[in-house]
Amino acid sequence: MPNIQLQSSDGEVFNIDSETAKCSSTIRNLIEDCGLESEENPLIPLPNVNSTILSKVLIWANHHRAEKAEKTEENSGKDEASAVVRSSDVISAWDAEFLTVDQGTLFELILAANYLDIKELLSVACMTVANMIKGHTAEEIRQTFHIPNDFSPSEEELLHKDRDNEPVIPEVESSYVFNLNKGSPNFKFELDLLGNF
Amino acid sequence: MAEESVPEILQLNDDCLEEIFDRLQDLHSEVAFSQTCQRMQHICLSKWRISRAYEQLDLDKWREMLPNYEDLVYFLAQMRPYLKEMCASSCLCALLKDLDEMQITVLPRVTSFYYDPEDVDCYPSNRSIRKLSELLPGLQKLRLTTPIDGRFLSHFEHLQELHLYEDQHKAYELQQEYLDEICQKLHDLKVLDIRTYDVISKLQLGNCLQSLRNLTVLKLNLATLKPVLPAVLELPSLRQLVVLLDNEWHIPPLVSPDSYDHKIREVGEFYDIMERKAKDIVGFAVDGYYMPLEPGWDAELPIWAHRKLKRLAICSWSHAADYLERYTCMENLRLLCLRNWNELSDDILLRFVELCPHLEHLDVSYCRELTPNFLPRALEILKQREPRKPMPGYRHTAPLLLYYVLSGFEDFIDKTNLKSSPDYRGYIVFTADFPFGSERGLSFVDRGYQFEFDCP
């Protein structure tokens, strides 16, 4: 089974070699669980991914398969999972360029990566969004992503509690007053403590 | 068209939003993210609630994580219903005041509070203790080692553990009336530690014992134990009794430190407990530095007839070690602590490895006479007993934990990196620490003794 066919939600069919397609755990499990290994060019429907996004996912998968083949020689003996973790800590230049898209496409790629269970793509795409959030205030984040503020006025107040607007609280008594036990051999020591204040 | 009005980011499912959250990796950004809308707040809170980093409220540490006051107040308000533990090292009164200002008046799910002040001049007032009981109504475990008289401690209605002692630093006691109140009102009390280190304790338990039916662990001074020993031993749930020998240091100015007798010659109660509870004793620990133990002290102990010992600690023994061999008949030994023995040899120790097949903890810290030869010989014994241990799929016993600080083979273990040796894997784990529940330093139990009872 060198090739498989993937059908997007809008009916378009993509022909792809099976090893590249197996970067998706969803597709890999489907092939294995349904015994499609022995079939010639099986057709797998992907009702949750449209053709635009699927084609981009396949571009990404093809690029990374080639890259992984190179890295396998360098990292022989280390398992695939650790390689995935290492590469998702930092976004490569290629991935950064690939993910320079409008927000709608970016989020659709995230959803597709989640549905297809492609951990590495999900990781770098989510990291891209996280980088747009880091270091910004709530209002700036809302503006970036057009998120409406749906907190009620009382909830909004809780978001912005600060010291200056708090009611005055009566002073708590001194922490250095405690009962003296005059029979205690340490009475003198206790007096010394109080004497300091 | 309702779909179109939903922002694209909110069309992501929760899994995807959580993946984005995981990559923010700084609490300030997470707080800002959670403040954007209700859904993000829900996502963030669900992650914070299960994070071990925020399981325990330590306000000083949280101030460092969130230097912005607004962020801190918001984060605390979100986490308030979920916090389970709290600790503090700064002034308790100031801490309570700060929480007041943040309008945090109750932390309903906190069950443990550990107060370990760094500033010794700041002691909590009674009013602070009362406020603390209102702040933590569900508290079950309280550790509070600063000088307090005990008033309002009984307000922690659900308290199960009360720890008032700090190793070698406690010089103040509760007032007797408040100790009585604590014992009479706290019906769930299971652990009580009222030891005092630097003075002879004046606390009495005469009015308390009939209320302490659920007590499983009692730690007290000998002076407190003496008048009520029979009644203490009859507590139906008692599993552990730790006795601190009282001492007041009045060393005459002209005495020589070499000839000064530091032994505390109060052994009557120790032998009395051995006699009365012989058939229930599953563990005992004794500090050989202060206890006047001479060779043969244990020859006639009634515990020999029962052989139930699972935990044994005899520390700071300065006589010959050959008499120790009699304890190898205790086949059920799980923990053996022989810390700071002057003359403990490889051969005697190997007898325990050989004859006590259930041994899990072996503490030979400060035993200078042991040699690196002990290690391969011990390994050989363990391998003969269980030859297939490191093989996968083979169900095996726990490895032997070997505590080796300043022992005769410490340097050898460190230089040859035995901790990572595949030869020892599964058989011996080397640990530069002390067994859990033991005192630090030269003795398993400091200046006194400890008993553990088999309690149905």
XYZ file of C-alpha atoms in Angstrom:
653
model
C 0.000 0.000 0.000
C 2.355 2.739 -1.121
C -0.362 5.375 -1.608
C -3.648 6.282 -0.019
C -6.383 8.729 -0.932
C -7.696 11.341 1.494
C -11.058 12.937 0.791
C -11.726 16.373 2.277
C -15.090 17.527 3.597
C -15.834 19.292 0.287
C -15.183 16.162 -1.748
C -11.692 16.795 -3.068
C -9.417 13.754 -3.174
C -5.714 13.938 -2.409
C -3.325 11.179 -3.334
C -0.509 10.777 -0.885
C 2.022 8.159 0.054
C 0.929 6.246 3.112
C 4.040 6.864 5.177
C 3.557 10.621 4.941
C -0.131 10.225 5.808
C 0.804 8.241 8.885
C 2.226 11.346 10.506
C -1.414 11.606 11.503
C -2.137 9.149 14.306
C -5.807 9.278 13.368
C -5.057 8.084 9.831
C -2.476 5.578 11.020
C -4.905 4.014 13.479
C -7.630 3.939 10.859
C -5.373 2.100 8.409
C -4.275 -0.411 11.013
C -7.603 -0.968 12.724
C -9.565 -1.334 9.503
C -6.974 -3.561 7.836
C -6.389 -1.117 4.977
C -2.709 -2.018 4.702
C -3.525 -4.746 2.231
C -5.803 -2.581 0.112
C -4.695 -0.872 -3.040
C -5.064 2.883 -2.805
C -7.759 2.995 -0.093
C -9.964 6.078 0.195
C -10.201 7.683 3.640
C -12.855 10.370 4.140
C -11.978 13.298 6.408
C -15.306 15.028 7.010
C -13.838 17.568 9.434
C -11.151 19.006 7.177
C -11.833 21.087 4.034
C -9.636 20.929 0.947
C -7.872 24.240 1.562
C -6.705 23.204 4.970
C -6.004 19.603 4.016
C -3.725 20.680 1.198
C -1.780 22.874 3.610
C -1.534 20.044 6.113
C -0.151 17.775 3.410
C 2.430 20.403 2.403
C 3.529 20.528 6.024
C 3.578 16.729 6.326
C 5.623 16.265 3.183
C 8.179 18.834 4.260
C 8.569 17.334 7.718
C 8.802 13.793 6.458
C 11.788 14.759 4.375
C 13.275 16.655 7.296
C 12.727 13.751 9.678
C 14.421 11.349 7.304
C 17.521 13.549 7.507
C 17.305 13.830 11.277
C 16.802 10.079 11.770
C 20.380 9.517 10.711
C 21.652 12.157 13.121
C 19.477 11.026 16.039
C 19.593 7.273 15.614
C 18.728 5.470 18.839
C 16.577 8.289 20.187
C 12.834 7.730 20.054
C 10.428 9.640 17.892
C 8.535 11.137 20.804
C 11.588 12.888 22.191
C 12.414 14.198 18.746
C 8.920 15.661 18.526
C 9.242 17.305 21.918
C 12.577 18.864 21.067
C 11.410 20.296 17.771
C 8.243 21.817 19.248
C 10.085 23.886 21.840
C 11.286 26.251 19.145
C 9.446 27.131 15.927
C 11.674 26.510 12.946
C 12.033 29.175 10.305
C 10.151 27.022 7.825
C 7.262 26.472 10.230
C 7.164 30.162 11.104
C 6.877 31.013 7.423
C 4.299 28.260 6.883
C 2.194 29.593 9.761
C 2.270 33.205 8.619
C -1.382 33.094 7.631
C -4.584 34.846 8.647
C -6.053 33.898 12.010
C -8.906 31.935 10.482
C -6.494 29.665 8.616
C -4.264 29.335 11.648
C -7.133 28.180 13.846
C -8.407 25.819 11.176
C -4.941 24.306 10.989
C -5.020 23.847 14.761
C -8.393 22.134 14.558
C -7.202 19.932 11.716
C -4.028 19.001 13.572
C -6.126 18.168 16.616
C -8.594 16.062 14.615
C -5.850 14.297 12.649
C -3.724 13.980 15.799
C -0.551 15.447 14.325
C 1.218 16.444 17.547
C 4.039 18.404 16.026
C 1.823 20.559 13.811
C -0.563 21.156 16.705
C 2.343 22.158 18.917
C 3.920 24.703 16.592
C 0.575 26.176 15.591
C -0.486 26.585 19.227
C 2.919 28.016 20.060
C 2.359 30.584 17.326
C -0.908 31.651 18.950
C 0.697 31.620 22.416
C 3.386 33.988 21.177
C 0.651 36.395 20.116
C -0.725 36.330 23.661
C 2.409 36.461 25.803
C 3.216 39.773 27.376
C -0.087 41.407 26.467
C -2.916 42.651 28.619
C -6.383 41.136 28.527
C -7.702 44.074 26.512
C -4.886 43.779 23.970
C -5.550 40.060 23.615
C -9.251 40.745 23.086
C -8.422 43.222 20.347
C -5.969 40.857 18.655
C -8.473 38.027 18.507
C -11.729 40.055 18.459
C -12.948 38.437 21.656
C -15.981 40.143 23.164
C -15.845 40.848 26.871
C -18.686 38.759 28.247
C -18.083 39.340 31.938
C -20.908 40.860 33.953
C -20.210 44.198 35.688
C -19.627 42.478 39.027
C -17.277 39.951 37.441
C -15.526 42.803 35.656
C -14.976 44.461 39.016
C -13.290 41.300 40.303
C -10.913 41.389 37.349
C -9.629 44.789 38.359
C -9.481 44.853 42.138
C -6.682 47.009 43.398
C -5.351 48.294 46.659
C -6.379 51.928 46.208
C -10.072 51.199 45.911
C -10.284 48.843 48.873
C -12.293 49.876 51.938
C -10.173 50.774 54.954
C -9.655 47.770 57.188
C -9.086 48.401 60.931
C -5.491 47.704 61.992
C -4.893 44.223 63.356
C -3.484 44.362 66.877
C 0.222 44.116 67.380
C 1.663 40.718 66.763
C 3.895 41.006 69.798
C 1.228 40.851 72.505
C 0.727 37.425 74.014
C -0.263 36.196 77.415
C 2.466 36.088 79.975
C 2.733 33.011 82.079
C 4.308 34.494 85.136
C 4.993 31.063 86.553
C 7.005 30.166 83.516
C 10.775 30.119 83.892
C 10.869 32.032 80.639
C 8.895 34.971 82.011
C 11.971 37.198 81.897
C 12.625 36.278 78.292
C 9.014 37.078 77.385
C 9.360 40.481 79.082
C 12.517 41.158 77.084
C 10.634 40.472 73.865
C 7.867 42.883 74.805
C 10.399 45.434 75.935
C 11.758 45.632 72.415
C 8.463 46.946 71.162
C -25.168 33.120 10.856
C -24.658 32.767 14.601
C -21.478 30.866 13.727
C -20.031 33.942 12.027
C -20.453 36.068 15.134
C -18.305 33.729 17.194
C -14.669 34.859 17.168
C -12.473 32.408 15.334
C -10.337 31.650 18.370
C -13.435 30.628 20.301
C -14.298 28.137 17.572
C -11.385 26.067 18.835
C -12.391 23.223 21.105
C -11.237 23.059 24.718
C -8.397 20.673 23.908
C -6.887 23.184 21.495
C -7.323 26.098 23.883
C -5.585 24.058 26.580
C -2.711 23.374 24.194
C -2.343 27.131 23.710
C -2.501 27.663 27.469
C 0.266 25.097 27.999
C 2.540 27.152 25.805
C 2.076 30.476 27.567
C 4.424 29.307 30.343
C 4.262 32.404 32.495
C 1.565 33.068 35.013
C 1.167 36.745 34.134
C 0.260 35.837 30.536
C -2.056 33.089 31.760
C -3.842 35.587 34.005
C -4.277 38.046 31.140
C -5.531 35.216 28.916
C -8.082 34.182 31.537
C -9.334 37.736 31.885
C -10.362 38.037 28.239
C -13.671 36.210 28.502
C -15.581 33.642 30.505
C -14.561 30.713 28.372
C -10.848 31.459 28.658
C -11.291 31.958 32.383
C -12.857 28.516 32.606
C -10.029 26.945 30.577
C -7.311 28.591 32.676
C -8.961 27.755 35.965
C -9.340 24.111 35.006
C -5.581 23.962 34.385
C -4.586 25.926 37.486
C -6.738 23.807 39.748
C -4.903 20.614 38.872
C -1.420 22.113 38.753
C 0.871 20.993 41.554
C 2.561 24.397 41.413
C -0.529 26.013 42.924
C -1.651 23.282 45.275
C -0.165 25.105 48.224
C -0.707 28.792 48.957
C 2.538 30.457 49.949
C 1.754 34.130 49.606
C 5.401 35.198 49.551
C 6.148 32.849 46.679
C 2.969 33.837 44.834
C 3.967 37.500 45.137
C 7.165 36.618 43.306
C 5.243 34.764 40.612
C 2.812 37.646 40.220
C 4.490 40.907 41.202
C 1.534 42.884 39.855
C -0.895 43.291 42.767
C -4.021 43.197 40.585
C -2.890 39.939 39.019
C -2.244 38.438 42.451
C -5.620 39.466 43.835
C -7.385 38.096 40.771
C -5.465 34.820 40.815
C -6.109 34.315 44.516
C -9.813 35.014 44.060
C -9.970 32.393 41.304
C -8.002 29.781 43.256
C -9.583 30.433 46.622
C -12.175 27.652 46.470
C -9.619 25.045 45.422
C -6.572 25.574 47.635
C -5.848 22.627 49.893
C -2.652 23.589 51.651
C -1.145 26.744 52.980
C 2.244 27.620 54.364
C 3.816 30.809 55.611
C 7.247 31.895 56.696
C 6.664 35.603 57.223
C 4.719 37.322 59.997
C 1.325 35.655 60.398
C -0.385 38.866 61.467
C 0.852 40.686 58.379
C -0.193 37.764 56.208
C -3.733 37.772 57.604
C -3.938 41.516 57.117
C -2.845 41.168 53.493
C -5.470 38.503 52.868
C -8.062 40.765 54.483
C -7.164 43.551 52.094
C -7.590 41.151 49.208
C -11.008 40.240 50.651
C -9.962 36.644 51.201
C -11.809 35.823 54.415
C -12.264 32.077 54.032
C -10.226 29.349 52.369
C -12.788 26.586 52.712
C -10.834 23.630 51.380
C -7.483 24.230 53.043
C -6.789 21.251 55.268
C -3.129 21.827 56.090
C -1.292 24.905 57.400
C 2.436 24.908 58.050
C 3.837 27.960 59.791
C 7.614 28.172 59.877
C 8.576 31.775 60.522
C 11.979 32.990 59.449
C 11.724 36.096 61.599
C 11.886 34.858 65.195
C 10.700 38.187 66.616
C 7.265 37.963 65.065
C 4.981 35.729 67.097
C 1.291 35.364 66.328
C -1.113 36.951 68.740
C -4.200 35.176 70.062
C -6.320 37.358 67.848
C -4.345 36.137 64.842
C -4.916 32.548 65.861
C -8.630 33.223 66.086
C -8.620 34.922 62.674
C -6.700 31.975 61.292
C -9.371 29.592 62.585
C -11.996 31.686 60.780
C -9.904 31.751 57.608
C -9.327 27.981 57.643
C -12.519 26.427 59.037
C -11.790 23.013 57.555
C -8.212 22.762 58.807
C -7.138 19.238 59.677
C -3.389 19.593 60.076
C -1.677 22.487 61.833
C 2.028 22.976 62.452
C 2.737 26.039 64.566
C 6.001 26.101 66.460
C 6.187 29.712 67.658
C 5.438 30.674 71.267
C 1.694 30.653 71.777
C -0.353 30.022 74.876
C -2.863 27.908 72.980
C -5.926 30.098 73.229
C -8.269 29.659 70.237
C -6.504 26.515 68.987
C -9.666 24.654 69.952
C -11.535 26.766 67.370
C -10.078 24.572 64.626
C -13.003 22.222 65.048
C -11.924 19.606 62.515
C -8.283 19.448 63.520
C -6.745 15.998 63.339
C -3.064 16.838 63.743
C -1.526 19.473 65.987
C 2.252 19.878 65.746
C 3.692 22.419 68.165
C 7.304 21.249 68.282
C 10.335 22.157 66.290
C 13.484 20.042 66.514
C 15.714 21.300 69.294
C 14.201 24.770 69.345
C 11.081 24.659 71.468
C 11.240 26.532 74.741
C 7.641 27.695 75.256
C 4.584 25.743 76.226
C 0.860 26.065 75.974
C -1.013 27.112 79.030
C -2.536 24.148 80.810
C -6.134 25.429 80.553
C -5.837 25.707 76.773
C -4.283 22.272 76.420
C -7.271 20.893 78.343
C -9.595 22.794 76.041
C -7.868 21.485 72.922
C -8.081 17.889 74.083
C -11.681 18.167 75.229
C -13.076 19.987 72.192
C -11.137 18.538 69.267
C -12.834 15.180 68.936
C -11.072 14.309 65.685
C -7.579 14.762 67.081
C -5.303 11.931 65.984
C -1.806 13.404 66.270
C -0.633 15.596 69.136
C 2.926 16.893 69.502
C 3.435 19.000 72.650
C 7.143 18.470 73.219
C 9.335 21.198 74.682
C 13.091 21.033 74.298
C 14.823 23.510 76.566
C 12.867 23.230 79.798
C 11.233 20.630 81.952
C 7.662 20.443 80.748
C 4.914 21.463 83.134
C 2.048 20.239 80.980
C -0.282 17.601 82.356
C -2.633 15.257 80.569
C -4.664 14.133 83.535
C -7.791 16.011 82.395
C -7.262 15.200 78.747
C -6.846 11.498 78.273
C -10.475 10.503 78.506
C -11.136 12.784 75.488
C -8.259 11.496 73.350
C -9.854 8.215 72.323
C -8.970 8.717 68.644
C -5.345 9.623 69.259
C -2.942 7.548 67.183
C 0.294 9.510 67.682
C 1.380 11.209 70.904
C 4.658 13.097 71.226
C 5.416 14.560 74.628
C 8.015 15.147 77.307
C 8.780 12.482 79.888
C 7.697 14.829 82.682
C 4.222 14.980 81.130
C 4.086 11.241 80.569
C 5.219 10.117 84.028
C 2.019 10.650 86.046
C -0.261 9.213 83.330
C 1.786 6.435 81.766
C -0.658 3.576 82.399
C -3.567 5.617 81.048
C -1.592 6.654 77.955
C -0.757 3.039 77.196
C -4.445 2.219 77.371
C -5.454 4.729 74.704
C -7.322 2.426 72.319
C -5.958 3.830 69.038
C -2.401 4.673 70.045
C 0.121 3.553 67.438
C 3.100 5.739 68.165
C 4.496 7.217 71.366
C 7.501 9.554 71.167
C 9.081 10.619 74.437
C 11.497 13.519 74.784
C 13.648 13.396 77.877
C 13.360 16.659 79.777
C 16.470 18.581 80.395
C 17.473 21.919 81.718
C 21.035 22.794 81.021
C 22.702 23.848 84.235
C 26.293 23.000 83.523
C 28.435 24.222 86.455
C 31.033 26.727 85.234
C 34.080 24.836 86.506
C 33.202 21.363 85.215
C 35.259 19.781 82.446
C 33.276 19.102 79.254
C 35.032 15.733 78.951
C 33.866 14.477 82.298
C 30.430 16.084 82.278
C 27.738 13.407 82.520
C 25.201 14.174 79.793
C 23.220 10.989 80.334
C 19.642 11.553 81.433
C 19.084 8.840 83.964
C 15.354 8.383 83.592
C 14.758 4.889 82.258
C 11.982 3.596 84.491
C 9.193 4.511 82.106
C 11.090 3.092 79.125
C 11.280 -0.367 80.693
C 7.742 -0.008 81.982
C 6.423 0.495 78.433
C 8.487 -2.475 77.229
C 6.925 -4.609 79.944
C 3.324 -3.489 79.627
C 3.105 -3.442 75.840
C 5.569 -6.203 74.917
C 3.130 -8.159 72.786
C 2.073 -5.038 70.851
C 5.470 -3.455 70.245
C 6.331 -3.510 66.540
C 8.966 -0.824 66.682
C 11.169 1.091 69.016
C 13.868 3.716 68.691
C 16.280 4.873 71.338
C 18.909 7.600 71.481
C 22.025 6.026 72.926
C 23.705 9.355 73.548
C 21.383 10.512 76.299
C 19.934 7.227 77.476
C 22.214 5.449 79.971
C 22.376 2.176 78.053
C 25.183 -0.237 78.830
C 25.942 -3.600 77.161
C 23.331 -6.085 78.281
C 20.608 -3.468 78.797
C 18.284 -5.379 76.486
C 19.125 -8.941 77.500
C 15.909 -9.490 79.473
C 13.466 -7.485 77.403
C 10.015 -9.101 77.160
C 9.870 -8.365 73.402
C 12.147 -11.333 72.657
C 9.293 -13.703 73.269
C 7.134 -12.031 70.615
C 9.630 -11.211 67.840
C 7.287 -8.712 66.271
C 9.748 -5.944 65.614
C 9.373 -4.302 62.225
C 11.226 -1.100 62.970
C 14.328 -0.855 65.141
C 16.554 2.165 65.722
C 19.387 2.204 68.230
C 21.584 5.219 67.587
C 24.807 6.688 68.943
C 25.965 3.439 70.487
C 29.514 3.692 71.752
C 30.128 0.113 72.960
C 31.031 -3.050 71.060
C 28.644 -4.053 68.315
C 28.688 -7.819 68.664
C 25.726 -7.910 71.031
C 23.599 -6.482 68.213
C 23.441 -9.853 66.584
C 20.659 -10.978 68.922
C 18.278 -8.717 66.980
C 18.771 -10.750 63.800
C 16.058 -13.055 65.133
C 13.551 -10.313 64.281
C 12.772 -11.705 60.858
C 10.050 -9.145 60.165
C 12.347 -6.160 60.369
C 11.498 -3.557 57.720
C 13.582 -0.680 59.040
C 16.926 -0.896 60.806
C 18.637 2.303 61.891
C 22.067 2.068 63.495
C 23.081 5.659 63.012
C 26.326 6.844 64.557
C 27.680 3.520 65.831
C 31.391 3.724 66.629
C 32.164 0.056 66.114
C 29.641 -1.318 63.692
C 31.413 -3.717 61.369
C 30.588 -5.068 57.913
C 30.114 -8.594 59.249
C 27.503 -7.731 61.866
C 25.568 -5.623 59.375
C 25.652 -8.349 56.753
C 23.983 -10.709 59.220
C 20.923 -8.478 59.127
C 20.882 -8.369 55.348
C 21.066 -12.123 55.352
C 18.601 -12.970 58.123
C 15.998 -10.242 57.697
C 14.550 -10.829 54.239
C 11.965 -8.039 54.501
C 14.449 -5.285 55.244
C 13.545 -2.160 53.225
C 15.401 0.626 55.026
C 18.947 0.388 56.339
C 20.317 3.568 57.915
C 24.033 3.454 58.697
C 24.704 7.181 58.522
C 27.762 8.265 60.510
C 29.029 4.659 60.919
C 32.657 5.243 60.141
C 33.913 1.705 60.628
C 31.946 0.262 57.733
C 33.976 -0.340 54.585
C 33.183 -0.411 50.862
C 33.544 -4.217 51.029
C 30.131 -4.344 52.644
C 28.444 -3.271 49.426
C 29.292 -6.098 46.999
C 28.807 -8.643 49.785
C 25.351 -7.262 50.573
C 24.523 -7.237 46.878
C 25.575 -10.863 46.601
C 23.206 -11.864 49.411
C 20.313 -9.988 47.825
C 20.994 -11.463 44.391
C 21.097 -14.978 45.759
C 17.722 -14.373 47.342
C 16.166 -12.911 44.175
C 18.346 -13.643 41.157
C 15.890 -12.489 38.471
C 15.056 -9.093 39.894
C 16.052 -6.657 37.158
C 14.249 -8.646 34.450
C 11.132 -6.977 33.011
C 7.824 -8.567 33.814
C 9.183 -10.237 36.924
C 7.242 -9.235 40.011
C 9.808 -8.375 42.635
C 10.185 -6.859 46.099
C 11.148 -3.252 46.721
C 14.883 -2.506 46.705
C 16.810 -1.929 49.919
C 17.105 1.792 50.672
C 20.572 2.417 52.081
C 21.112 5.683 53.967
C 24.849 6.341 53.947
C 25.605 9.956 54.947
C 29.119 10.173 56.434
C 29.400 6.413 56.654
C 32.599 4.538 55.948
C 31.591 3.956 52.327
C 30.132 7.360 51.473
C 33.172 8.455 49.495
C 33.279 5.162 47.650
C 29.625 5.400 46.630
C 30.057 8.958 45.394
C 33.332 8.428 43.569
C 32.244 5.245 41.786
C 28.773 6.674 41.124
C 27.122 3.573 42.512
C 23.755 5.338 42.497
C 23.638 4.812 38.741
C 25.246 1.401 38.692
C 23.253 -1.168 36.686
C 24.635 -3.887 38.981
C 22.753 -2.520 41.973
C 19.605 -1.536 40.111
C 16.549 -3.109 41.694
C 18.540 -4.341 44.705
C 19.998 -1.343 46.538
C 19.077 2.322 46.261
C 21.638 4.676 47.783
C 20.132 7.739 49.391
C 21.934 10.652 51.031
C 19.061 11.444 53.346
C 17.357 10.103 56.479
C 14.358 7.795 56.686
C 10.991 9.466 56.624
C 9.635 10.268 60.094
C 13.044 10.210 61.767
C 14.845 13.155 63.269
C 17.737 14.611 61.361
C 21.287 14.199 62.571
C 22.910 11.683 64.820
C 19.823 9.961 66.143
C 16.593 8.566 64.730
C 14.806 9.979 67.763
C 16.405 12.926 69.458
C 17.142 12.779 73.188
C 14.619 10.146 74.057
C 12.808 7.118 72.746
C 9.955 6.091 70.551
C 7.596 3.135 70.463
C 5.269 1.843 67.773
C 2.400 -0.427 68.648
C 0.390 -2.889 66.695
C -3.077 -1.467 66.974
C -6.125 -3.363 65.711
